[in-house]
PDB file of C-alpha atoms in Angstrom:
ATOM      1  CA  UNK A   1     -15.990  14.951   4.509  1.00 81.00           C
ATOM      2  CA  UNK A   2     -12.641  12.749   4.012  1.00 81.00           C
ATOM      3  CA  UNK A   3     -10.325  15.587   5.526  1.00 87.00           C
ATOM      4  CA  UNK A   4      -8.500  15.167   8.723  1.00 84.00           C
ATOM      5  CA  UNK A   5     -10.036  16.693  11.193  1.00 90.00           C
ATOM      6  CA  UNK A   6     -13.609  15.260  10.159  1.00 88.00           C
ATOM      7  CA  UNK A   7     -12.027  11.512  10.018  1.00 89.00           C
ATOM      8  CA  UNK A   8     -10.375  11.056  13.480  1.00 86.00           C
ATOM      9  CA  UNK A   9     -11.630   7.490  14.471  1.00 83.00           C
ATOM     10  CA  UNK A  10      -9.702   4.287  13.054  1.00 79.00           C
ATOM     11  CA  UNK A  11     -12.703   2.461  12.602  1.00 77.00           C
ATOM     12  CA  UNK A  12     -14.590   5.694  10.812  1.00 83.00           C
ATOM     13  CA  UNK A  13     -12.032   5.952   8.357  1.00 85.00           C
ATOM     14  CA  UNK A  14     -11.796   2.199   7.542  1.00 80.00           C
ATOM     15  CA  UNK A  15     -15.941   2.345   6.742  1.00 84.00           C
ATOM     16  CA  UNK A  16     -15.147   4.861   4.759  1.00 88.00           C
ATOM     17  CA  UNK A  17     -12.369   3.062   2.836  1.00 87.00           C
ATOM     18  CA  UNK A  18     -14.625  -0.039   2.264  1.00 85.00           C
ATOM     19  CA  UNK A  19     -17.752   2.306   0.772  1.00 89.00           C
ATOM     20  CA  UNK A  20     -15.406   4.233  -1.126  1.00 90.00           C
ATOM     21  CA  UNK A  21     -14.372   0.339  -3.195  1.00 89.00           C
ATOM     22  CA  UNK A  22     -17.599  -0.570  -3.495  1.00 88.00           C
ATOM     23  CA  UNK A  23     -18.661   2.846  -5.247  1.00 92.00           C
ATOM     24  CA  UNK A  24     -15.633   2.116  -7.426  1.00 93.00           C
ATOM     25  CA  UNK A  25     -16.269  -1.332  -8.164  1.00 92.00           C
ATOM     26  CA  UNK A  26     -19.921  -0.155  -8.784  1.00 92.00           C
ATOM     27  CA  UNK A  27     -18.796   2.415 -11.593  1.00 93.00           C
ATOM     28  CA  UNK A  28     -15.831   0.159 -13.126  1.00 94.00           C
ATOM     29  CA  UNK A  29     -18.972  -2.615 -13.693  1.00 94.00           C
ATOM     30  CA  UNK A  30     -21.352  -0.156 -15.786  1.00 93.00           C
ATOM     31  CA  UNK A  31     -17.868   0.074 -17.751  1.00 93.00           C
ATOM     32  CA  UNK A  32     -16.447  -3.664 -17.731  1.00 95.00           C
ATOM     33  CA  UNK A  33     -20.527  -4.331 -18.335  1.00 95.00           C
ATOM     34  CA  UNK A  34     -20.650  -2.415 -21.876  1.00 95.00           C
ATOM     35  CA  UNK A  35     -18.220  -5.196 -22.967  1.00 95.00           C
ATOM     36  CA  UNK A  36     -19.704  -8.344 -21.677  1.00 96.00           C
ATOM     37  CA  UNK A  37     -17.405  -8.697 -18.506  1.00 95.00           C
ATOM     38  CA  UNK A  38     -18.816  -8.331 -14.679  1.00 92.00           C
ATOM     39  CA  UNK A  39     -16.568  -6.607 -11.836  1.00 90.00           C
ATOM     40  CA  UNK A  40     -17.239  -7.977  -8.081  1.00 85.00           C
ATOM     41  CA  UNK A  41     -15.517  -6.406  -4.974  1.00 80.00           C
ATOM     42  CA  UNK A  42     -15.019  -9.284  -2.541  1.00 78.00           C
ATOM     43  CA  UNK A  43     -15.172  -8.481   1.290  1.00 73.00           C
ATOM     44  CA  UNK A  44     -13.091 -11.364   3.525  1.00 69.00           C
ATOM     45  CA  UNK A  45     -15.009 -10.450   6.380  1.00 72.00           C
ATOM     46  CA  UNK A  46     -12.693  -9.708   9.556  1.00 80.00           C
ATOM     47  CA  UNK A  47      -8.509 -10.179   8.923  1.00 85.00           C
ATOM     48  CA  UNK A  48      -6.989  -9.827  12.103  1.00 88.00           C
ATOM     49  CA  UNK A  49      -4.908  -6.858  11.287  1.00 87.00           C
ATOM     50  CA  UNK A  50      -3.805  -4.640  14.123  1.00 88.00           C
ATOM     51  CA  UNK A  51      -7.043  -2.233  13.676  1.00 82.00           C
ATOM     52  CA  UNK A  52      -9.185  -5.540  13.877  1.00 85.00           C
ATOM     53  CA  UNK A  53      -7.009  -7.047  17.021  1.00 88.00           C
ATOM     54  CA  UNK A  54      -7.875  -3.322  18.879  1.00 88.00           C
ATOM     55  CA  UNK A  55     -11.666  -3.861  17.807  1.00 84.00           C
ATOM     56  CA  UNK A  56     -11.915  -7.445  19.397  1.00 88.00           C
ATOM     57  CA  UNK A  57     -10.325  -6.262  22.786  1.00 91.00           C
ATOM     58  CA  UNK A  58     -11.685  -2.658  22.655  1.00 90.00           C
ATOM     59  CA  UNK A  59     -15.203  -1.235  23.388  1.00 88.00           C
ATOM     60  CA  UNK A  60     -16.750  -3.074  20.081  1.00 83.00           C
ATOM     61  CA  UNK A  61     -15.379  -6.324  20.990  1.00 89.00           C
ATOM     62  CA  UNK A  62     -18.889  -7.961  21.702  1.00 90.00           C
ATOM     63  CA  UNK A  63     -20.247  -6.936  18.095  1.00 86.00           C
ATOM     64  CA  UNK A  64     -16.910  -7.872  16.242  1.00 83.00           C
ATOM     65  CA  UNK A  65     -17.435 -11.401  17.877  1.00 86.00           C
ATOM     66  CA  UNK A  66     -20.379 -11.483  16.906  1.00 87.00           C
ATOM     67  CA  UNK A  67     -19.586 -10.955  13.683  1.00 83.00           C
ATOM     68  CA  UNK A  68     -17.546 -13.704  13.860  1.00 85.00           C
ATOM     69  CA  UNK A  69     -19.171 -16.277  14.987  1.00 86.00           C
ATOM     70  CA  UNK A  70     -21.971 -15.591  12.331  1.00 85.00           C
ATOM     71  CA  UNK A  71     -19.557 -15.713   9.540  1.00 81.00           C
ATOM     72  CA  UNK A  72     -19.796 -18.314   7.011  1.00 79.00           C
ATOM     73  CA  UNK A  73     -15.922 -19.768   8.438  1.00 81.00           C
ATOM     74  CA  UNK A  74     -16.938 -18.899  11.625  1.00 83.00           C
ATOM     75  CA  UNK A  75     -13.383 -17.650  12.248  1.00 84.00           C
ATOM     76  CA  UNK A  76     -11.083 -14.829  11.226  1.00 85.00           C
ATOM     77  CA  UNK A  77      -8.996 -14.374   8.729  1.00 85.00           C
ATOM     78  CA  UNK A  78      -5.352 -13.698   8.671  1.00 84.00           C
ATOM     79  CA  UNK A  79      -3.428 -11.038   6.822  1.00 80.00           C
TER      80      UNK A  79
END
């Protein structure tokens, strides 16, 4: 599922990324849990980063505004 030729989209593979540290974070808390401690991941919501500058002007630019606007800073972040 992660090879190459199944992740050829930018945004696909940056989904991917996020899921994959929340499944991590998820299985480091049972661990960190046993001894009294609790493990968050914290997302920062959209960082303009060159993969977020192409969403904003590209075909998804509507939704990542969107996004945006809903936000709690109502603004994006920067790197």
């Amino acid at each position: 599922m992660l090879q190459p030729d199944q992740v050829t989209d930018p945004l696909n593979a940056y989904q991917l990324s996020k899921r994959g540290n929340v499944l991590r974070v998820m299985a480091e808390a049972v661990r960190w849990g046993r001894r009294g401690a609790r493990v968050n991941a914290i997302s920062p919501c959209i960082i303009i980063t060159p993969l977020a500058r192409d969403e904003l002007t590209g075909r998804r630019g509507e939704g990542y505004g969107e996004m945006l606007s809903r936000s709690p800073a109502g603004r994006a972040g920067n790197p």
